[in-house]
Amino acid sequence: MKNIYFLGECMVELRAMSEATLHQSFAGDVYNSAVYLKRSFAQISTSVVTALGQDNLSKKMLERFESEQLDTQFVFAHDTKVPGMYYIETDEHGERSFIYWRSDAAAKKIVDFLTPDLVEQLSQGDMFFFSGISLAVIEEGARERFWQIVTQLKNAGVKIVFDPNYRARLWKNTEETKAQYHLAFSVADITLPGVEDLTTLYNVHNVDAVIEYLQKYKIEEIVVKNGPASVVTKHDNTLQSHTIIPVKNVVDTTSAGDAFNGVYLGARLSGCTIENAVQLAAKAAGAVIQQPGAIVPKDIFQLAMAEAAI
Ligand code: ADP
């Protein structure tokens, strides 16, 4: 059985439905990707690597992971911390705004839980995924150990996957981000950047510039996401541009990139060509953006995917 590990943070989501009603759910980039991967490729063992607390919301979050058939062996319960949380509201023009409470979240402690024995287990995996958000969440003092772990996994033959997913507010300054991203690109076998993510950091404004910027790293597989415009891949020096069919009824683009990542990686782990993997991933992302929220109802997602032939 193929297996993939997603390291990062899942948060409690509070969505304003009306003046008096909040809808409570769970979301976070790596978790979203894990969910969409598992829903599309049930045969792949999909694990979330994170830390929660011992509170009731943490228990519900864990139950949610399990209800999505995710492996929770690497979901740890911190003694005193609780999960991060965010509030989202959409104004009358469709503009979304967020408030976060995550600076003291349990997930920031994830590296502390990864004992040498557990790292040894992780090194039996096929893929290990982390994002720019995961990097920002890991405490500064734990970064050195994190990179040691990633290097150990890479040396053991695990494919290292990195999505830069840049969120400026999570970083002290761009120098700090760039130093961490340099380490990530240096070790990555697969990267899935969105053009917008890298614009502020490296002054790259289009797909070609992103590919050009990443030339200096030895990344086997580069997948550049550019919204509805295109996806461009580079694998073993072969550049391919893939056409995306724009979705007309875009309701909420939250987690489009996450769904894309999960399904793309699931497809690649299942032996699909890059071309087929992109088409399936785009289909998933297209389905997700036609519904509100990061995680769309399972039946709606599965119906949309059933129409996609591999
Ligand atoms: P991110 O969510 O990381 O910013 P993008 O905006 O590039 O990433 O979107 C990720 C993927 O979602 C795209 O590669 C594409 O497949 C799909 N997508 C995004 N917007 C649209 C759209 N309007 N119509 C169809 N597909 C879309």
CSV table of C-alpha atoms and ligand atoms in Angstrom, one decimal:
chain,number,residue,atom,x,y,z
A,1,MET,CA,0.0,0.0,0.0
A,2,LYS,CA,1.3,3.4,-0.9
A,3,ASN,CA,1.5,6.0,1.8
A,4,ILE,CA,1.8,9.7,2.2
A,5,TYR,CA,2.3,11.9,5.3
A,6,PHE,CA,1.0,15.5,5.5
A,7,LEU,CA,2.6,17.6,8.2
A,8,GLY,CA,1.0,20.9,9.4
A,9,GLU,CA,-1.8,22.5,11.2
A,10,CYS,CA,-5.6,21.9,11.1
A,11,MET,CA,-7.7,24.7,12.7
A,12,VAL,CA,-11.1,25.1,14.1
A,13,GLU,CA,-13.1,27.1,11.5
A,14,LEU,CA,-15.9,29.4,12.6
A,15,ARG,CA,-17.9,30.7,9.6
A,16,ALA,CA,-20.4,33.5,10.0
A,17,MET,CA,-23.7,32.3,8.4
A,18,SER,CA,-25.8,35.3,9.7
A,19,GLU,CA,-25.7,37.8,12.5
A,20,ALA,CA,-26.5,35.2,15.1
A,21,THR,CA,-25.2,31.9,13.6
A,22,LEU,CA,-21.7,30.5,13.3
A,23,HIS,CA,-21.0,27.2,11.6
A,24,GLN,CA,-18.1,25.3,13.1
A,25,SER,CA,-15.9,23.1,11.0
A,26,PHE,CA,-12.2,22.1,10.6
A,27,ALA,CA,-9.7,23.2,8.0
A,28,GLY,CA,-6.1,23.8,7.2
A,29,ASP,CA,-4.1,23.5,4.0
A,30,VAL,CA,-2.4,20.1,4.6
A,31,TYR,CA,-5.5,18.7,6.2
A,32,ASN,CA,-7.6,19.8,3.2
A,33,SER,CA,-5.2,18.2,0.8
A,34,ALA,CA,-5.2,14.9,2.8
A,35,VAL,CA,-9.0,14.8,2.7
A,36,TYR,CA,-9.3,15.3,-1.0
A,37,LEU,CA,-6.5,12.8,-1.7
A,38,LYS,CA,-8.1,10.1,0.4
A,39,ARG,CA,-11.6,10.8,-1.0
A,40,SER,CA,-10.2,10.3,-4.5
A,41,PHE,CA,-7.7,7.4,-3.8
A,42,ALA,CA,-9.1,5.3,-1.0
A,43,GLN,CA,-6.3,2.7,-1.4
A,44,ILE,CA,-3.6,5.2,-0.4
A,45,SER,CA,-2.8,5.3,3.3
A,46,THR,CA,-3.0,9.1,4.0
A,47,SER,CA,-1.7,10.4,7.4
A,48,VAL,CA,-1.9,13.7,9.0
A,49,VAL,CA,1.1,14.6,11.2
A,50,THR,CA,0.1,17.3,13.7
A,51,ALA,CA,-0.5,18.1,17.3
A,52,LEU,CA,-3.9,18.9,18.9
A,53,GLY,CA,-4.8,19.3,22.6
A,54,GLN,CA,-6.8,17.2,25.0
A,55,ASP,CA,-9.9,19.4,24.9
A,56,ASN,CA,-13.3,18.5,23.4
A,57,LEU,CA,-12.7,20.4,20.2
A,58,SER,CA,-9.4,18.5,19.7
A,59,LYS,CA,-11.3,15.2,20.2
A,60,LYS,CA,-13.9,16.3,17.6
A,61,MET,CA,-11.2,17.2,15.2
A,62,LEU,CA,-9.6,13.8,15.7
A,63,GLU,CA,-13.0,12.1,15.1
A,64,ARG,CA,-13.3,14.2,11.9
A,65,PHE,CA,-9.9,13.0,10.7
A,66,GLU,CA,-11.1,9.4,11.3
A,67,SER,CA,-14.4,10.0,9.6
A,68,GLU,CA,-12.4,11.0,6.5
A,69,GLN,CA,-10.5,7.7,6.8
A,70,LEU,CA,-7.2,9.5,7.5
A,71,ASP,CA,-4.6,7.7,9.5
A,72,THR,CA,-4.2,9.4,12.9
A,73,GLN,CA,-1.2,7.5,14.2
A,74,PHE,CA,0.8,10.8,14.0
A,75,VAL,CA,-1.8,13.0,15.5
A,76,PHE,CA,-0.5,13.9,19.0
A,77,ALA,CA,-2.3,15.4,22.0
A,78,HIS,CA,-0.4,18.2,23.7
A,79,ASP,CA,-0.8,18.4,27.5
A,80,THR,CA,-1.7,22.1,27.8
A,81,LYS,CA,-2.2,23.6,24.3
A,82,VAL,CA,-5.3,23.7,22.2
A,83,PRO,CA,-5.8,23.9,18.4
A,84,GLY,CA,-5.6,27.2,16.5
A,85,MET,CA,-8.9,28.8,15.3
A,86,TYR,CA,-10.1,31.2,12.7
A,87,TYR,CA,-13.2,33.1,12.0
A,88,ILE,CA,-14.3,33.8,8.4
A,89,GLU,CA,-17.0,36.2,7.1
A,90,THR,CA,-18.0,37.2,3.7
A,91,ASP,CA,-19.3,40.7,3.0
A,92,GLU,CA,-22.1,41.6,0.6
A,93,HIS,CA,-19.6,41.9,-2.3
A,94,GLY,CA,-18.3,38.4,-1.7
A,95,GLU,CA,-15.0,39.6,-0.1
A,96,ARG,CA,-13.8,37.3,2.6
A,97,SER,CA,-12.1,38.4,5.8
A,98,PHE,CA,-10.4,36.3,8.4
A,99,ILE,CA,-9.4,36.6,12.1
A,100,TYR,CA,-6.9,34.1,13.4
A,101,TRP,CA,-6.1,32.8,16.9
A,102,ARG,CA,-3.2,30.5,16.2
A,103,SER,CA,0.0,32.0,17.7
A,104,ASP,CA,0.0,29.6,20.6
A,105,ALA,CA,-1.6,26.5,18.8
A,106,ALA,CA,-0.7,23.0,19.7
A,107,ALA,CA,0.4,22.4,16.1
A,108,LYS,CA,3.4,24.7,16.7
A,109,LYS,CA,4.8,21.9,18.9
A,110,ILE,CA,4.6,19.1,16.3
A,111,VAL,CA,8.4,18.6,15.9
A,112,ASP,CA,8.7,17.9,19.6
A,113,PHE,CA,6.6,14.8,19.2
A,114,LEU,CA,8.7,13.3,16.5
A,115,THR,CA,10.9,10.9,18.3
A,116,PRO,CA,13.7,9.0,16.4
A,117,ASP,CA,11.5,5.9,16.4
A,118,LEU,CA,8.7,7.7,14.8
A,119,VAL,CA,11.0,9.4,12.3
A,120,GLU,CA,12.2,5.9,11.4
A,121,GLN,CA,8.5,5.0,10.7
A,122,LEU,CA,8.0,8.1,8.6
A,123,SER,CA,11.0,7.1,6.6
A,124,GLN,CA,9.2,4.0,5.3
A,125,GLY,CA,6.7,6.3,3.6
A,126,ASP,CA,6.4,7.1,-0.1
A,127,MET,CA,5.8,10.8,0.2
A,128,PHE,CA,6.2,13.5,2.9
A,129,PHE,CA,4.3,16.8,2.3
A,130,PHE,CA,4.7,20.1,4.0
A,131,SER,CA,3.8,23.6,3.0
A,132,GLY,CA,5.0,27.2,3.6
A,133,ILE,CA,2.2,27.4,6.2
A,134,SER,CA,3.7,24.3,8.0
A,135,LEU,CA,7.1,26.0,8.0
A,136,ALA,CA,5.7,29.2,9.4
A,137,VAL,CA,3.9,27.2,12.1
A,138,ILE,CA,6.9,25.2,13.3
A,139,GLU,CA,8.6,27.1,16.2
A,140,GLU,CA,11.9,28.8,15.4
A,141,GLY,CA,13.7,26.6,17.9
A,142,ALA,CA,12.5,23.4,16.3
A,143,ARG,CA,13.5,24.3,12.7
A,144,GLU,CA,16.9,22.8,12.8
A,145,ARG,CA,15.5,19.5,14.0
A,146,PHE,CA,12.7,19.7,11.4
A,147,TRP,CA,15.3,20.0,8.6
A,148,GLN,CA,17.3,17.1,10.0
A,149,ILE,CA,14.2,15.0,9.9
A,150,VAL,CA,13.4,16.0,6.3
A,151,THR,CA,16.9,15.2,5.2
A,152,GLN,CA,16.7,11.8,6.9
A,153,LEU,CA,13.5,11.0,5.1
A,154,LYS,CA,14.9,12.1,1.8
A,155,ASN,CA,18.0,10.0,2.3
A,156,ALA,CA,15.7,7.0,3.0
A,157,GLY,CA,14.0,7.5,-0.4
A,158,VAL,CA,10.9,9.3,0.7
A,159,LYS,CA,9.8,11.9,-1.9
A,160,ILE,CA,9.7,15.3,-0.3
A,161,VAL,CA,6.9,17.5,-1.5
A,162,PHE,CA,6.6,21.2,-0.9
A,163,ASP,CA,3.9,23.8,-1.6
A,164,PRO,CA,5.2,27.3,-0.8
A,165,ASN,CA,1.6,28.5,0.1
A,166,TYR,CA,2.9,31.9,1.2
A,167,ARG,CA,1.0,33.8,4.0
A,168,ALA,CA,2.9,37.0,4.8
A,169,ARG,CA,1.2,37.5,8.2
A,170,LEU,CA,2.7,34.3,9.5
A,171,TRP,CA,6.3,35.4,9.0
A,172,LYS,CA,8.5,38.1,10.7
A,173,ASN,CA,9.8,39.3,7.4
A,174,THR,CA,10.5,38.1,3.9
A,175,GLU,CA,14.2,37.3,4.6
A,176,GLU,CA,13.1,34.7,7.2
A,177,THR,CA,10.6,33.2,4.7
A,178,LYS,CA,13.2,33.1,1.9
A,179,ALA,CA,15.8,31.4,4.1
A,180,GLN,CA,13.2,28.6,5.0
A,181,TYR,CA,12.0,28.3,1.4
A,182,HIS,CA,15.5,28.0,0.2
A,183,LEU,CA,16.0,25.0,2.4
A,184,ALA,CA,12.6,23.6,1.3
A,185,PHE,CA,13.4,24.0,-2.5
A,186,SER,CA,16.8,22.5,-1.9
A,187,VAL,CA,15.4,19.3,-0.5
A,188,ALA,CA,12.1,19.0,-2.5
A,189,ASP,CA,11.6,16.3,-5.1
A,190,ILE,CA,8.2,17.8,-6.1
A,191,THR,CA,7.0,21.3,-5.6
A,192,LEU,CA,3.6,22.8,-6.4
A,193,PRO,CA,3.8,26.6,-6.2
A,194,GLY,CA,1.1,29.0,-7.2
A,195,VAL,CA,2.4,32.0,-9.2
A,196,GLU,CA,0.9,34.5,-6.7
A,197,ASP,CA,2.7,32.8,-3.8
A,198,LEU,CA,6.1,33.6,-5.2
A,199,THR,CA,5.5,37.0,-6.7
A,200,THR,CA,6.1,39.0,-3.5
A,201,LEU,CA,9.0,36.9,-2.5
A,202,TYR,CA,11.0,36.7,-5.7
A,203,ASN,CA,9.5,39.2,-8.0
A,204,VAL,CA,8.3,36.5,-10.4
A,205,HIS,CA,5.1,37.5,-12.2
A,206,ASN,CA,4.3,34.6,-14.5
A,207,VAL,CA,4.7,30.9,-14.9
A,208,ASP,CA,7.9,31.2,-17.0
A,209,ALA,CA,9.5,33.3,-14.4
A,210,VAL,CA,8.6,30.8,-11.6
A,211,ILE,CA,10.1,27.9,-13.6
A,212,GLU,CA,13.2,30.0,-14.4
A,213,TYR,CA,13.6,31.0,-10.7
A,214,LEU,CA,13.4,27.3,-9.6
A,215,GLN,CA,16.1,26.2,-12.2
A,216,LYS,CA,18.8,26.5,-9.7
A,217,TYR,CA,17.3,23.7,-7.5
A,218,LYS,CA,17.4,20.1,-8.4
A,219,ILE,CA,13.6,19.6,-8.2
A,220,GLU,CA,12.5,16.5,-10.2
A,221,GLU,CA,8.9,17.6,-10.7
A,222,ILE,CA,7.6,21.2,-10.7
A,223,VAL,CA,3.9,21.9,-11.0
A,224,VAL,CA,3.0,25.6,-11.3
A,225,LYS,CA,-0.6,26.6,-10.6
A,226,ASN,CA,-1.9,29.7,-12.2
A,227,GLY,CA,-5.5,29.9,-11.3
A,228,PRO,CA,-7.9,29.2,-14.2
A,229,ALA,CA,-5.2,30.3,-16.7
A,230,SER,CA,-3.1,27.2,-16.8
A,231,VAL,CA,-0.9,24.7,-15.0
A,232,VAL,CA,2.6,24.3,-16.3
A,233,THR,CA,4.7,21.3,-15.3
A,234,LYS,CA,8.4,20.5,-15.7
A,235,HIS,CA,9.6,17.0,-15.2
A,236,ASP,CA,13.0,15.7,-16.2
A,237,ASN,CA,13.5,18.9,-18.4
A,238,THR,CA,10.2,18.4,-20.2
A,239,LEU,CA,7.9,21.4,-20.0
A,240,GLN,CA,4.2,20.9,-20.5
A,241,SER,CA,1.4,23.4,-20.4
A,242,HIS,CA,-2.0,22.1,-19.4
A,243,THR,CA,-5.2,23.7,-20.3
A,244,ILE,CA,-7.7,24.3,-17.4
A,245,ILE,CA,-11.4,24.6,-18.2
A,246,PRO,CA,-12.5,27.7,-16.2
A,247,VAL,CA,-15.4,27.1,-13.9
A,248,LYS,CA,-18.2,29.7,-14.5
A,249,ASN,CA,-19.9,29.4,-11.1
A,250,VAL,CA,-17.1,30.2,-8.7
A,251,VAL,CA,-18.5,30.4,-5.2
A,252,ASP,CA,-15.4,30.2,-2.9
A,253,THR,CA,-11.8,29.6,-4.0
A,254,THR,CA,-10.7,28.5,-0.5
A,255,SER,CA,-8.7,25.4,-0.8
A,256,ALA,CA,-8.6,25.2,-4.6
A,257,GLY,CA,-4.9,24.7,-4.4
A,258,ASP,CA,-5.1,22.3,-1.5
A,259,ALA,CA,-7.6,20.1,-3.4
A,260,PHE,CA,-5.4,20.3,-6.5
A,261,ASN,CA,-2.3,19.2,-4.5
A,262,GLY,CA,-4.0,16.2,-2.8
A,263,VAL,CA,-5.5,14.8,-5.9
A,264,TYR,CA,-2.4,15.4,-8.0
A,265,LEU,CA,-0.2,13.6,-5.5
A,266,GLY,CA,-2.7,10.7,-5.1
A,267,ALA,CA,-2.8,10.4,-8.9
A,268,ARG,CA,1.0,10.3,-9.1
A,269,LEU,CA,1.3,7.8,-6.3
A,270,SER,CA,-1.3,5.7,-8.2
A,271,GLY,CA,0.9,5.7,-11.3
A,272,CYS,CA,-0.9,8.3,-13.4
A,273,THR,CA,1.0,10.4,-15.9
A,274,ILE,CA,1.6,14.0,-15.1
A,275,GLU,CA,-1.0,15.0,-17.7
A,276,ASN,CA,-3.7,12.8,-16.2
A,277,ALA,CA,-2.8,13.8,-12.7
A,278,VAL,CA,-3.1,17.5,-13.6
A,279,GLN,CA,-6.5,16.9,-15.3
A,280,LEU,CA,-7.9,15.0,-12.3
A,281,ALA,CA,-6.5,17.6,-9.8
A,282,ALA,CA,-8.0,20.5,-11.8
A,283,LYS,CA,-11.3,18.6,-11.9
A,284,ALA,CA,-11.2,18.3,-8.1
A,285,ALA,CA,-10.2,22.0,-7.6
A,286,GLY,CA,-13.0,23.0,-10.0
A,287,ALA,CA,-15.5,21.1,-8.0
A,288,VAL,CA,-14.4,22.5,-4.7
A,289,ILE,CA,-14.6,26.2,-5.8
A,290,GLN,CA,-18.2,25.7,-6.7
A,291,GLN,CA,-19.1,25.2,-3.1
A,292,PRO,CA,-18.6,27.3,0.0
A,293,GLY,CA,-15.9,26.3,2.6
A,294,ALA,CA,-12.6,24.4,2.4
A,295,ILE,CA,-14.1,20.9,2.6
A,296,VAL,CA,-17.1,20.3,0.4
A,297,PRO,CA,-19.6,17.6,1.3
A,298,LYS,CA,-18.4,14.2,0.4
A,299,ASP,CA,-21.3,13.2,-1.9
A,300,ILE,CA,-21.0,16.4,-4.0
A,301,PHE,CA,-17.3,15.9,-4.4
A,302,GLN,CA,-17.5,12.3,-5.3
A,303,LEU,CA,-20.2,13.0,-7.8
A,304,ALA,CA,-18.0,15.6,-9.5
A,305,MET,CA,-15.0,13.2,-9.5
A,306,ALA,CA,-17.0,10.3,-10.8
A,307,GLU,CA,-17.4,12.2,-14.1
A,308,ALA,CA,-13.6,12.4,-14.4
A,309,ALA,CA,-12.2,9.3,-16.2
A,310,ILE,CA,-8.6,8.6,-15.4
B,1,ADP,P1,-4.2,28.6,-4.9
B,1,ADP,O1,-5.5,28.1,-4.4
B,1,ADP,O2,-3.1,27.8,-4.3
B,1,ADP,O3,-4.0,30.0,-5.0
B,1,ADP,P2,-4.8,28.6,-7.7
B,1,ADP,O4,-5.7,29.8,-7.6
B,1,ADP,O5,-3.8,28.6,-8.8
B,1,ADP,O6,-4.1,28.1,-6.4
B,1,ADP,O7,-5.9,27.4,-8.0
B,1,ADP,C1,-5.5,26.1,-7.9
B,1,ADP,C2,-6.2,25.3,-9.0
B,1,ADP,O8,-7.6,25.4,-8.9
B,1,ADP,C3,-5.8,25.7,-10.4
B,1,ADP,O9,-4.6,25.1,-10.8
B,1,ADP,C4,-7.0,25.3,-11.2
B,1,ADP,O10,-6.9,23.9,-11.5
B,1,ADP,C5,-8.1,25.4,-10.2
B,1,ADP,N1,-8.8,26.7,-10.4
B,1,ADP,C6,-8.7,27.9,-9.8
B,1,ADP,N2,-9.5,28.8,-10.2
B,1,ADP,C7,-10.3,28.2,-11.2
B,1,ADP,C8,-11.4,28.6,-12.0
B,1,ADP,N3,-11.9,29.8,-12.0
B,1,ADP,N4,-11.9,27.7,-12.9
B,1,ADP,C9,-11.4,26.4,-12.9
B,1,ADP,N5,-10.4,26.0,-12.1
B,1,ADP,C10,-9.8,26.8,-11.3
